[in-house]
Each structure stands twice: as structure tokens, then as C-alpha cells.
């Protein structure tokens, strides 16, 4: 059985002081929640503060990116051992904002996720089509390209420990969610693709989150779909009432 996973992607928001306020309030709200994996992904600068605050709670820590080298002359980058050292367990890789604004490609996603796996971090690998690709009926082609390129050369065992996030770019931060059936169609396609690439067992084990304008109002219908195993939440994860409501509604 796949345990639902709700991850909050805080993006470029919250100083470490603000992050502490947010996570302390979140802790109180979700202290009794079981049956759902809860992850918060603050910016790098708030990781240590949040890590200390969530020790011995049901909240886990994620980062928003990772570089592939462990150390060296790579000014401005952060490595997997550095994240591990702070208690980070998950790392978002290949978010569409990174593909769009920071030149991220399938190849760099693949390098980052290999580095994450090597150091025991669980990657949350993002895939998704933009609006013009959807309108040109290229959704499945784009998803196939993202999955095959990003996951190239991995073993079934490596895949089994991973999380994928289907995030249609047109739904991110726009208030336009994919309809549950529309999202399920792509999630089922991704699982079918994983089956072809890695076999049935690994495909069944891999959790596939939906992301893009997830709210307390639409989470229940999304999570009700067979192949939607959680959500990657942006805007609604920055307010405790909405993020806690999403977490509580995510239990299958
Ligand atoms: P959103 O962002 O929930 O604000 O649409 C989701 C994401 O980018 O992960």
C-alpha cells in the first residue's frame, strides 16, 4: 500500500524566523495525524532551524534542490551530504520553475537525482506539460520525455524509493487545478510508463503526487483517484490552516 505523501514547497518564501513560526504552528495542528507522510520544503537558509523544530515529530524535512557534486569549486551550490547533515530526507528535483527559469534539463535532473539517491535522500522528481503543450495534445509525449530522460539508467530498486510529482505547469500558482479525472489520466499514464521501464512491483510502489493549485477544497477529489498518492503544495502550504486541512484530508 502506498502511504499518501503531502509535501509543502515553500519556494522562495520565509526567513528562518518566519519559517520557525510557521512550523511551530503546523506541529500543533498535525500532531495527531497518522497515515500520511508530511514533508515541508523550506528554502536552504531555513533548513537547520526547521530541522531542529521538527525533531521527534511526524513532520519530515525536504529541500528544494541539490547539486550533483559532493563538494568542490561550485560557487553557490549545495550538496547532498550537506543536506543530509541537516536532517533533510527528501529533495524536490526538476521543478518546472527550475526547468523554466534556471536551465534545468532532463540530464541535470538525472544527475541531481543520482546524487540524492547515492546519499540516501528521497527525490521528489517533477514532470509536467505547459499550457501550449497541452493545447497541442502533446501532454503524454512531454510526460514520456520527462520520465524517460529524468529517470534514465536507474534500477527498479532505486525507483521504488522515489516520489514523482505530476505538475501541469498551467496549474501551478494559477488557481486552475487539473480536474481529478484529467490528473488521474496522466498519473495512470506515468504508472504505466514506470511499469514498462522498471516492472510492475516498482511501478506499484512508487508514489505519484499531484501538484498545481491544490487547496483544502480540491484535495479530497484528487486523492480519491486511484493513482494519485498525495500532493506537492505550493501557495496553500504557506498558511497553516490550509496546509493542515490538506494533510488531514489526504488520508486514503
Ligand atoms: P501551487 O504550486 O500549489 O502554488 O500551484 C505547486 C508547486 O509548484 O509545487
PDB file of C-alpha atoms and ligand atoms in Angstrom:
ATOM      1  CA  UNK A   1       0.000   0.000   0.000  1.00  0.00           C
ATOM      2  CA  UNK A   2       1.231   3.469  -0.873  1.00  0.00           C
ATOM      3  CA  UNK A   3       1.034   5.886   2.061  1.00  0.00           C
ATOM      4  CA  UNK A   4      -0.139   9.297   0.831  1.00  0.00           C
ATOM      5  CA  UNK A   5       2.539  11.966   0.924  1.00  0.00           C
ATOM      6  CA  UNK A   6       1.808  15.674   1.251  1.00  0.00           C
ATOM      7  CA  UNK A   7       4.771  17.960   0.731  1.00  0.00           C
ATOM      8  CA  UNK A   8       4.797  21.733   1.136  1.00  0.00           C
ATOM      9  CA  UNK A   9       7.037  23.535  -1.331  1.00  0.00           C
ATOM     10  CA  UNK A  10       7.686  26.912   0.259  1.00  0.00           C
ATOM     11  CA  UNK A  11       9.666  28.115  -2.769  1.00  0.00           C
ATOM     12  CA  UNK A  12      11.401  31.486  -2.265  1.00  0.00           C
ATOM     13  CA  UNK A  13       9.452  32.361   0.885  1.00  0.00           C
ATOM     14  CA  UNK A  14      10.134  32.655   4.623  1.00  0.00           C
ATOM     15  CA  UNK A  15      13.188  33.799   6.523  1.00  0.00           C
ATOM     16  CA  UNK A  16      14.324  31.265   9.089  1.00  0.00           C
ATOM     17  CA  UNK A  17      12.493  33.199  11.805  1.00  0.00           C
ATOM     18  CA  UNK A  18       9.250  33.172   9.789  1.00  0.00           C
ATOM     19  CA  UNK A  19       9.783  29.502   8.971  1.00  0.00           C
ATOM     20  CA  UNK A  20      10.031  28.694  12.659  1.00  0.00           C
ATOM     21  CA  UNK A  21       6.720  30.420  13.395  1.00  0.00           C
ATOM     22  CA  UNK A  22       5.044  28.509  10.562  1.00  0.00           C
ATOM     23  CA  UNK A  23       6.398  25.105  11.501  1.00  0.00           C
ATOM     24  CA  UNK A  24       5.671  25.507  15.222  1.00  0.00           C
ATOM     25  CA  UNK A  25       2.034  26.208  14.372  1.00  0.00           C
ATOM     26  CA  UNK A  26       1.951  23.319  11.903  1.00  0.00           C
ATOM     27  CA  UNK A  27       3.310  20.950  14.554  1.00  0.00           C
ATOM     28  CA  UNK A  28       0.409  21.749  16.865  1.00  0.00           C
ATOM     29  CA  UNK A  29      -2.147  21.280  14.091  1.00  0.00           C
ATOM     30  CA  UNK A  30      -0.952  17.908  12.805  1.00  0.00           C
ATOM     31  CA  UNK A  31       0.429  16.308  15.956  1.00  0.00           C
ATOM     32  CA  UNK A  32      -2.250  13.592  15.950  1.00  0.00           C
ATOM     33  CA  UNK A  33      -2.328  12.945  12.214  1.00  0.00           C
ATOM     34  CA  UNK A  34      -1.225   9.468  11.130  1.00  0.00           C
ATOM     35  CA  UNK A  35      -1.391   7.535   7.881  1.00  0.00           C
ATOM     36  CA  UNK A  36       0.008  10.429   5.837  1.00  0.00           C
ATOM     37  CA  UNK A  37       3.646  11.341   5.268  1.00  0.00           C
ATOM     38  CA  UNK A  38       4.082  15.064   5.931  1.00  0.00           C
ATOM     39  CA  UNK A  39       7.036  16.940   4.419  1.00  0.00           C
ATOM     40  CA  UNK A  40       7.974  20.622   4.472  1.00  0.00           C
ATOM     41  CA  UNK A  41      10.493  22.036   1.993  1.00  0.00           C
ATOM     42  CA  UNK A  42      11.744  25.417   3.236  1.00  0.00           C
ATOM     43  CA  UNK A  43      14.449  27.408   1.461  1.00  0.00           C
ATOM     44  CA  UNK A  44      18.029  26.291   2.221  1.00  0.00           C
ATOM     45  CA  UNK A  45      18.554  29.109   4.730  1.00  0.00           C
ATOM     46  CA  UNK A  46      15.717  27.849   6.965  1.00  0.00           C
ATOM     47  CA  UNK A  47      16.521  24.124   6.812  1.00  0.00           C
ATOM     48  CA  UNK A  48      18.520  23.955  10.022  1.00  0.00           C
ATOM     49  CA  UNK A  49      16.004  25.920  12.079  1.00  0.00           C
ATOM     50  CA  UNK A  50      13.099  23.838  10.799  1.00  0.00           C
ATOM     51  CA  UNK A  51      15.078  20.635  11.243  1.00  0.00           C
ATOM     52  CA  UNK A  52      15.654  21.414  14.927  1.00  0.00           C
ATOM     53  CA  UNK A  53      11.993  22.346  15.396  1.00  0.00           C
ATOM     54  CA  UNK A  54      10.606  19.089  13.962  1.00  0.00           C
ATOM     55  CA  UNK A  55      12.842  16.630  15.810  1.00  0.00           C
ATOM     56  CA  UNK A  56      10.682  13.780  17.096  1.00  0.00           C
ATOM     57  CA  UNK A  57       7.535  14.949  15.303  1.00  0.00           C
ATOM     58  CA  UNK A  58       5.570  13.437  12.407  1.00  0.00           C
ATOM     59  CA  UNK A  59       6.882  16.160  10.061  1.00  0.00           C
ATOM     60  CA  UNK A  60       9.782  15.397   7.735  1.00  0.00           C
ATOM     61  CA  UNK A  61      12.204  17.766   6.056  1.00  0.00           C
ATOM     62  CA  UNK A  62      12.775  18.334   2.350  1.00  0.00           C
ATOM     63  CA  UNK A  63      14.993  20.662   0.313  1.00  0.00           C
ATOM     64  CA  UNK A  64      14.067  22.322  -2.976  1.00  0.00           C
ATOM     65  CA  UNK A  65      17.146  21.373  -4.990  1.00  0.00           C
ATOM     66  CA  UNK A  66      20.547  19.680  -4.718  1.00  0.00           C
ATOM     67  CA  UNK A  67      23.768  19.850  -6.719  1.00  0.00           C
ATOM     68  CA  UNK A  68      25.313  16.621  -8.068  1.00  0.00           C
ATOM     69  CA  UNK A  69      28.898  17.010  -6.842  1.00  0.00           C
ATOM     70  CA  UNK A  70      29.597  16.333  -3.164  1.00  0.00           C
ATOM     71  CA  UNK A  71      31.990  19.275  -2.846  1.00  0.00           C
ATOM     72  CA  UNK A  72      34.440  21.342  -4.862  1.00  0.00           C
ATOM     73  CA  UNK A  73      34.667  24.567  -6.836  1.00  0.00           C
ATOM     74  CA  UNK A  74      30.947  25.110  -7.489  1.00  0.00           C
ATOM     75  CA  UNK A  75      30.196  28.523  -6.019  1.00  0.00           C
ATOM     76  CA  UNK A  76      26.659  28.898  -4.760  1.00  0.00           C
ATOM     77  CA  UNK A  77      25.701  25.225  -4.843  1.00  0.00           C
ATOM     78  CA  UNK A  78      24.528  22.887  -2.047  1.00  0.00           C
ATOM     79  CA  UNK A  79      25.357  19.169  -1.993  1.00  0.00           C
ATOM     80  CA  UNK A  80      23.549  16.051  -0.811  1.00  0.00           C
ATOM     81  CA  UNK A  81      25.945  15.407   2.110  1.00  0.00           C
ATOM     82  CA  UNK A  82      25.306  18.994   3.283  1.00  0.00           C
ATOM     83  CA  UNK A  83      21.557  18.384   3.209  1.00  0.00           C
ATOM     84  CA  UNK A  84      21.885  15.021   4.978  1.00  0.00           C
ATOM     85  CA  UNK A  85      23.931  16.715   7.677  1.00  0.00           C
ATOM     86  CA  UNK A  86      20.941  18.968   8.451  1.00  0.00           C
ATOM     87  CA  UNK A  87      18.482  16.081   8.729  1.00  0.00           C
ATOM     88  CA  UNK A  88      16.971  16.508   5.270  1.00  0.00           C
ATOM     89  CA  UNK A  89      15.191  13.367   3.997  1.00  0.00           C
ATOM     90  CA  UNK A  90      13.528  14.494   0.751  1.00  0.00           C
ATOM     91  CA  UNK A  91      14.597  16.741  -2.094  1.00  0.00           C
ATOM     92  CA  UNK A  92      12.492  18.248  -4.880  1.00  0.00           C
ATOM     93  CA  UNK A  93      14.269  17.830  -8.208  1.00  0.00           C
ATOM     94  CA  UNK A  94      13.372  19.261 -11.613  1.00  0.00           C
ATOM     95  CA  UNK A  95      10.548  21.526 -10.510  1.00  0.00           C
ATOM     96  CA  UNK A  96       9.096  23.309 -13.549  1.00  0.00           C
ATOM     97  CA  UNK A  97      10.264  26.657 -12.181  1.00  0.00           C
ATOM     98  CA  UNK A  98      13.820  25.328 -12.269  1.00  0.00           C
ATOM     99  CA  UNK A  99      13.316  23.919 -15.767  1.00  0.00           C
ATOM    100  CA  UNK A 100      11.794  27.235 -16.877  1.00  0.00           C
ATOM    101  CA  UNK A 101      13.992  29.839 -15.149  1.00  0.00           C
ATOM    102  CA  UNK A 102      17.252  28.053 -14.307  1.00  0.00           C
ATOM    103  CA  UNK A 103      18.020  25.951 -17.354  1.00  0.00           C
ATOM    104  CA  UNK A 104      17.215  22.617 -15.730  1.00  0.00           C
ATOM    105  CA  UNK A 105      17.071  19.749 -18.242  1.00  0.00           C
ATOM    106  CA  UNK A 106      16.354  16.022 -18.033  1.00  0.00           C
ATOM    107  CA  UNK A 107      20.105  15.459 -17.955  1.00  0.00           C
ATOM    108  CA  UNK A 108      20.723  17.741 -14.974  1.00  0.00           C
ATOM    109  CA  UNK A 109      17.660  16.310 -13.221  1.00  0.00           C
ATOM    110  CA  UNK A 110      19.125  12.840 -13.704  1.00  0.00           C
ATOM    111  CA  UNK A 111      22.489  13.896 -12.268  1.00  0.00           C
ATOM    112  CA  UNK A 112      20.863  15.511  -9.257  1.00  0.00           C
ATOM    113  CA  UNK A 113      18.666  12.548  -8.520  1.00  0.00           C
ATOM    114  CA  UNK A 114      21.573  10.104  -8.735  1.00  0.00           C
ATOM    115  CA  UNK A 115      23.465  12.241  -6.221  1.00  0.00           C
ATOM    116  CA  UNK A 116      20.410  12.327  -3.950  1.00  0.00           C
ATOM    117  CA  UNK A 117      19.955   8.537  -4.115  1.00  0.00           C
ATOM    118  CA  UNK A 118      23.654   7.926  -3.526  1.00  0.00           C
ATOM    119  CA  UNK A 119      23.409   9.786  -0.244  1.00  0.00           C
ATOM    120  CA  UNK A 120      20.085   8.334   0.886  1.00  0.00           C
ATOM    121  CA  UNK A 121      17.882  11.328   0.127  1.00  0.00           C
ATOM    122  CA  UNK A 122      14.466  10.587  -1.366  1.00  0.00           C
ATOM    123  CA  UNK A 123      13.998  12.546  -4.595  1.00  0.00           C
ATOM    124  CA  UNK A 124      10.648  14.105  -5.479  1.00  0.00           C
ATOM    125  CA  UNK A 125      11.048  14.324  -9.244  1.00  0.00           C
ATOM    126  CA  UNK A 126       8.724  16.745 -11.004  1.00  0.00           C
ATOM    127  CA  UNK A 127       7.306  16.272 -14.504  1.00  0.00           C
ATOM    128  CA  UNK A 128       4.583  18.145 -16.342  1.00  0.00           C
ATOM    129  CA  UNK A 129       3.471  19.834 -19.527  1.00  0.00           C
ATOM    130  CA  UNK A 130       2.915  23.558 -20.073  1.00  0.00           C
ATOM    131  CA  UNK A 131      -0.210  25.124 -21.497  1.00  0.00           C
ATOM    132  CA  UNK A 132       0.852  25.240 -25.133  1.00  0.00           C
ATOM    133  CA  UNK A 133       1.966  21.602 -24.972  1.00  0.00           C
ATOM    134  CA  UNK A 134      -1.410  20.586 -23.518  1.00  0.00           C
ATOM    135  CA  UNK A 135      -3.268  22.576 -26.140  1.00  0.00           C
ATOM    136  CA  UNK A 136      -1.184  20.952 -28.879  1.00  0.00           C
ATOM    137  CA  UNK A 137      -2.114  17.495 -27.496  1.00  0.00           C
ATOM    138  CA  UNK A 138       1.485  16.817 -26.553  1.00  0.00           C
ATOM    139  CA  UNK A 139       0.883  16.076 -22.872  1.00  0.00           C
ATOM    140  CA  UNK A 140       1.719  12.371 -22.981  1.00  0.00           C
ATOM    141  CA  UNK A 141       4.717  12.943 -25.219  1.00  0.00           C
ATOM    142  CA  UNK A 142       6.118  15.549 -22.806  1.00  0.00           C
ATOM    143  CA  UNK A 143       5.489  13.332 -19.782  1.00  0.00           C
ATOM    144  CA  UNK A 144       7.167  10.377 -21.500  1.00  0.00           C
ATOM    145  CA  UNK A 145      10.161  12.537 -22.365  1.00  0.00           C
ATOM    146  CA  UNK A 146      10.453  13.919 -18.816  1.00  0.00           C
ATOM    147  CA  UNK A 147      10.137  10.480 -17.209  1.00  0.00           C
ATOM    148  CA  UNK A 148      12.437   8.614 -19.587  1.00  0.00           C
ATOM    149  CA  UNK A 149      15.048  11.379 -19.580  1.00  0.00           C
ATOM    150  CA  UNK A 150      14.975  12.150 -15.864  1.00  0.00           C
ATOM    151  CA  UNK A 151      14.932   8.516 -14.734  1.00  0.00           C
ATOM    152  CA  UNK A 152      17.398   7.177 -17.313  1.00  0.00           C
ATOM    153  CA  UNK A 153      19.684   4.414 -16.102  1.00  0.00           C
ATOM    154  CA  UNK A 154      18.054   3.920 -12.715  1.00  0.00           C
ATOM    155  CA  UNK A 155      17.359   0.459 -11.330  1.00  0.00           C
ATOM    156  CA  UNK A 156      13.946  -0.780 -10.197  1.00  0.00           C
ATOM    157  CA  UNK A 157      15.188  -0.747  -6.611  1.00  0.00           C
ATOM    158  CA  UNK A 158      16.221   2.903  -6.897  1.00  0.00           C
ATOM    159  CA  UNK A 159      12.894   3.846  -8.442  1.00  0.00           C
ATOM    160  CA  UNK A 160      10.950   2.112  -5.684  1.00  0.00           C
ATOM    161  CA  UNK A 161      12.246   4.525  -3.105  1.00  0.00           C
ATOM    162  CA  UNK A 162      11.304   7.597  -5.088  1.00  0.00           C
ATOM    163  CA  UNK A 163       8.418  10.026  -5.342  1.00  0.00           C
ATOM    164  CA  UNK A 164       7.254  11.522  -8.622  1.00  0.00           C
ATOM    165  CA  UNK A 165       5.176  14.668  -8.870  1.00  0.00           C
ATOM    166  CA  UNK A 166       2.925  15.356 -11.823  1.00  0.00           C
ATOM    167  CA  UNK A 167       2.645  19.120 -12.012  1.00  0.00           C
ATOM    168  CA  UNK A 168       0.944  20.556 -15.078  1.00  0.00           C
ATOM    169  CA  UNK A 169       2.713  23.899 -15.450  1.00  0.00           C
ATOM    170  CA  UNK A 170      -0.545  25.658 -16.363  1.00  0.00           C
ATOM    171  CA  UNK A 171      -1.970  24.695 -12.963  1.00  0.00           C
ATOM    172  CA  UNK A 172       0.923  25.956 -10.828  1.00  0.00           C
ATOM    173  CA  UNK A 173       0.086  29.089  -8.902  1.00  0.00           C
ATOM    174  CA  UNK A 174      -2.768  29.884 -11.277  1.00  0.00           C
ATOM    175  CA  UNK A 175      -5.738  28.662  -9.273  1.00  0.00           C
ATOM    176  CA  UNK A 176      -6.540  26.352 -12.214  1.00  0.00           C
ATOM    177  CA  UNK A 177      -6.353  22.789 -10.914  1.00  0.00           C
ATOM    178  CA  UNK A 178      -6.436  19.852 -13.270  1.00  0.00           C
ATOM    179  CA  UNK A 179      -9.812  18.111 -12.912  1.00  0.00           C
ATOM    180  CA  UNK A 180      -9.367  14.947 -10.851  1.00  0.00           C
ATOM    181  CA  UNK A 181     -10.118  12.701 -13.845  1.00  0.00           C
ATOM    182  CA  UNK A 182      -7.747  14.727 -16.019  1.00  0.00           C
ATOM    183  CA  UNK A 183      -4.961  14.345 -13.438  1.00  0.00           C
ATOM    184  CA  UNK A 184      -5.722  10.645 -12.915  1.00  0.00           C
ATOM    185  CA  UNK A 185      -5.380  10.059 -16.659  1.00  0.00           C
ATOM    186  CA  UNK A 186      -1.812  11.361 -16.572  1.00  0.00           C
ATOM    187  CA  UNK A 187      -0.971   9.595 -13.286  1.00  0.00           C
ATOM    188  CA  UNK A 188      -2.144   6.276 -14.769  1.00  0.00           C
ATOM    189  CA  UNK A 189      -0.063   7.004 -17.864  1.00  0.00           C
ATOM    190  CA  UNK A 190       3.007   7.658 -15.696  1.00  0.00           C
ATOM    191  CA  UNK A 191       2.470   4.446 -13.731  1.00  0.00           C
ATOM    192  CA  UNK A 192       2.128   2.507 -16.998  1.00  0.00           C
ATOM    193  CA  UNK A 193       5.356   4.039 -18.222  1.00  0.00           C
ATOM    194  CA  UNK A 194       7.131   3.137 -14.965  1.00  0.00           C
ATOM    195  CA  UNK A 195       5.866  -0.420 -15.359  1.00  0.00           C
ATOM    196  CA  UNK A 196       7.400  -0.649 -18.828  1.00  0.00           C
ATOM    197  CA  UNK A 197      10.657   0.869 -17.621  1.00  0.00           C
ATOM    198  CA  UNK A 198      11.059  -0.794 -14.218  1.00  0.00           C
ATOM    199  CA  UNK A 199       8.488  -3.576 -13.880  1.00  0.00           C
ATOM    200  CA  UNK A 200       5.181  -3.950 -12.087  1.00  0.00           C
ATOM    201  CA  UNK A 201       6.426  -4.072  -8.481  1.00  0.00           C
ATOM    202  CA  UNK A 202       8.484  -0.870  -8.682  1.00  0.00           C
ATOM    203  CA  UNK A 203       5.680   0.929 -10.543  1.00  0.00           C
ATOM    204  CA  UNK A 204       3.144  -0.034  -7.879  1.00  0.00           C
ATOM    205  CA  UNK A 205       5.429   1.023  -5.076  1.00  0.00           C
ATOM    206  CA  UNK A 206       6.269   4.480  -6.441  1.00  0.00           C
ATOM    207  CA  UNK A 207       4.190   7.327  -5.091  1.00  0.00           C
ATOM    208  CA  UNK A 208       2.989   9.894  -7.610  1.00  0.00           C
ATOM    209  CA  UNK A 209       1.925  13.242  -6.203  1.00  0.00           C
ATOM    210  CA  UNK A 210      -0.241  15.766  -7.983  1.00  0.00           C
ATOM    211  CA  UNK A 211       0.798  19.418  -7.839  1.00  0.00           C
ATOM    212  CA  UNK A 212      -0.764  22.620  -9.112  1.00  0.00           C
ATOM    213  CA  UNK A 213      -3.165  24.822  -7.131  1.00  0.00           C
ATOM    214  CA  UNK A 214      -4.015  22.142  -4.576  1.00  0.00           C
ATOM    215  CA  UNK A 215      -6.329  23.509  -1.861  1.00  0.00           C
ATOM    216  CA  UNK A 216      -8.373  22.136   1.048  1.00  0.00           C
ATOM    217  CA  UNK A 217     -11.348  22.307  -1.329  1.00  0.00           C
ATOM    218  CA  UNK A 218      -9.972  20.113  -4.110  1.00  0.00           C
ATOM    219  CA  UNK A 219      -7.649  17.681  -2.291  1.00  0.00           C
ATOM    220  CA  UNK A 220     -10.315  15.096  -1.406  1.00  0.00           C
ATOM    221  CA  UNK A 221     -11.417  14.604  -5.004  1.00  0.00           C
ATOM    222  CA  UNK A 222      -7.821  14.400  -6.220  1.00  0.00           C
ATOM    223  CA  UNK A 223      -6.676  11.938  -3.585  1.00  0.00           C
ATOM    224  CA  UNK A 224      -9.783   9.860  -4.288  1.00  0.00           C
ATOM    225  CA  UNK A 225      -8.314   8.914  -7.666  1.00  0.00           C
ATOM    226  CA  UNK A 226      -6.589   5.528  -7.817  1.00  0.00           C
ATOM    227  CA  UNK A 227      -3.143   6.692  -8.928  1.00  0.00           C
ATOM    228  CA  UNK A 228      -2.908   9.994  -7.032  1.00  0.00           C
ATOM    229  CA  UNK A 229      -0.825   9.322  -3.935  1.00  0.00           C
ATOM    230  CA  UNK A 230      -0.542  12.772  -2.446  1.00  0.00           C
ATOM    231  CA  UNK A 231       0.186  16.354  -3.335  1.00  0.00           C
ATOM    232  CA  UNK A 232       3.040  18.801  -3.786  1.00  0.00           C
ATOM    233  CA  UNK A 233       1.563  22.005  -2.441  1.00  0.00           C
ATOM    234  CA  UNK A 234       2.923  25.490  -3.100  1.00  0.00           C
ATOM    235  CA  UNK A 235       0.825  28.504  -2.128  1.00  0.00           C
ATOM    236  CA  UNK A 236      -1.508  26.655   0.234  1.00  0.00           C
ATOM    237  CA  UNK A 237       1.453  25.271   2.215  1.00  0.00           C
ATOM    238  CA  UNK A 238       2.442  28.775   3.379  1.00  0.00           C
ATOM    239  CA  UNK A 239      -0.639  29.081   5.607  1.00  0.00           C
ATOM    240  CA  UNK A 240      -1.043  26.548   8.378  1.00  0.00           C
ATOM    241  CA  UNK A 241      -4.860  26.318   8.289  1.00  0.00           C
ATOM    242  CA  UNK A 242      -4.909  25.413   4.596  1.00  0.00           C
ATOM    243  CA  UNK A 243      -1.861  23.108   4.698  1.00  0.00           C
ATOM    244  CA  UNK A 244      -3.139  21.274   7.787  1.00  0.00           C
ATOM    245  CA  UNK A 245      -6.570  20.864   6.192  1.00  0.00           C
ATOM    246  CA  UNK A 246      -4.966  19.367   3.083  1.00  0.00           C
ATOM    247  CA  UNK A 247      -2.897  16.962   5.218  1.00  0.00           C
ATOM    248  CA  UNK A 248      -5.950  15.851   7.196  1.00  0.00           C
ATOM    249  CA  UNK A 249      -7.994  15.265   4.041  1.00  0.00           C
ATOM    250  CA  UNK A 250      -5.237  13.247   2.369  1.00  0.00           C
ATOM    251  CA  UNK A 251      -5.672  10.058   4.302  1.00  0.00           C
ATOM    252  CA  UNK A 252      -6.925   7.379   1.900  1.00  0.00           C
TER     253      UNK A 252
HETATM  254  P1  LIG B   1       0.939  25.837  -6.212  1.00  0.00           P
HETATM  255  O1  LIG B   1       2.415  25.297  -6.510  1.00  0.00           O
HETATM  256  O2  LIG B   1       0.305  24.886  -5.223  1.00  0.00           O
HETATM  257  O3  LIG B   1       1.125  27.214  -5.650  1.00  0.00           O
HETATM  258  O4  LIG B   1       0.202  25.833  -7.512  1.00  0.00           O
HETATM  259  C1  LIG B   1       2.684  23.922  -6.615  1.00  0.00           C
HETATM  260  C2  LIG B   1       4.134  23.692  -6.933  1.00  0.00           C
HETATM  261  O5  LIG B   1       4.723  24.486  -7.686  1.00  0.00           O
HETATM  262  O6  LIG B   1       4.752  22.732  -6.437  1.00  0.00           O
END
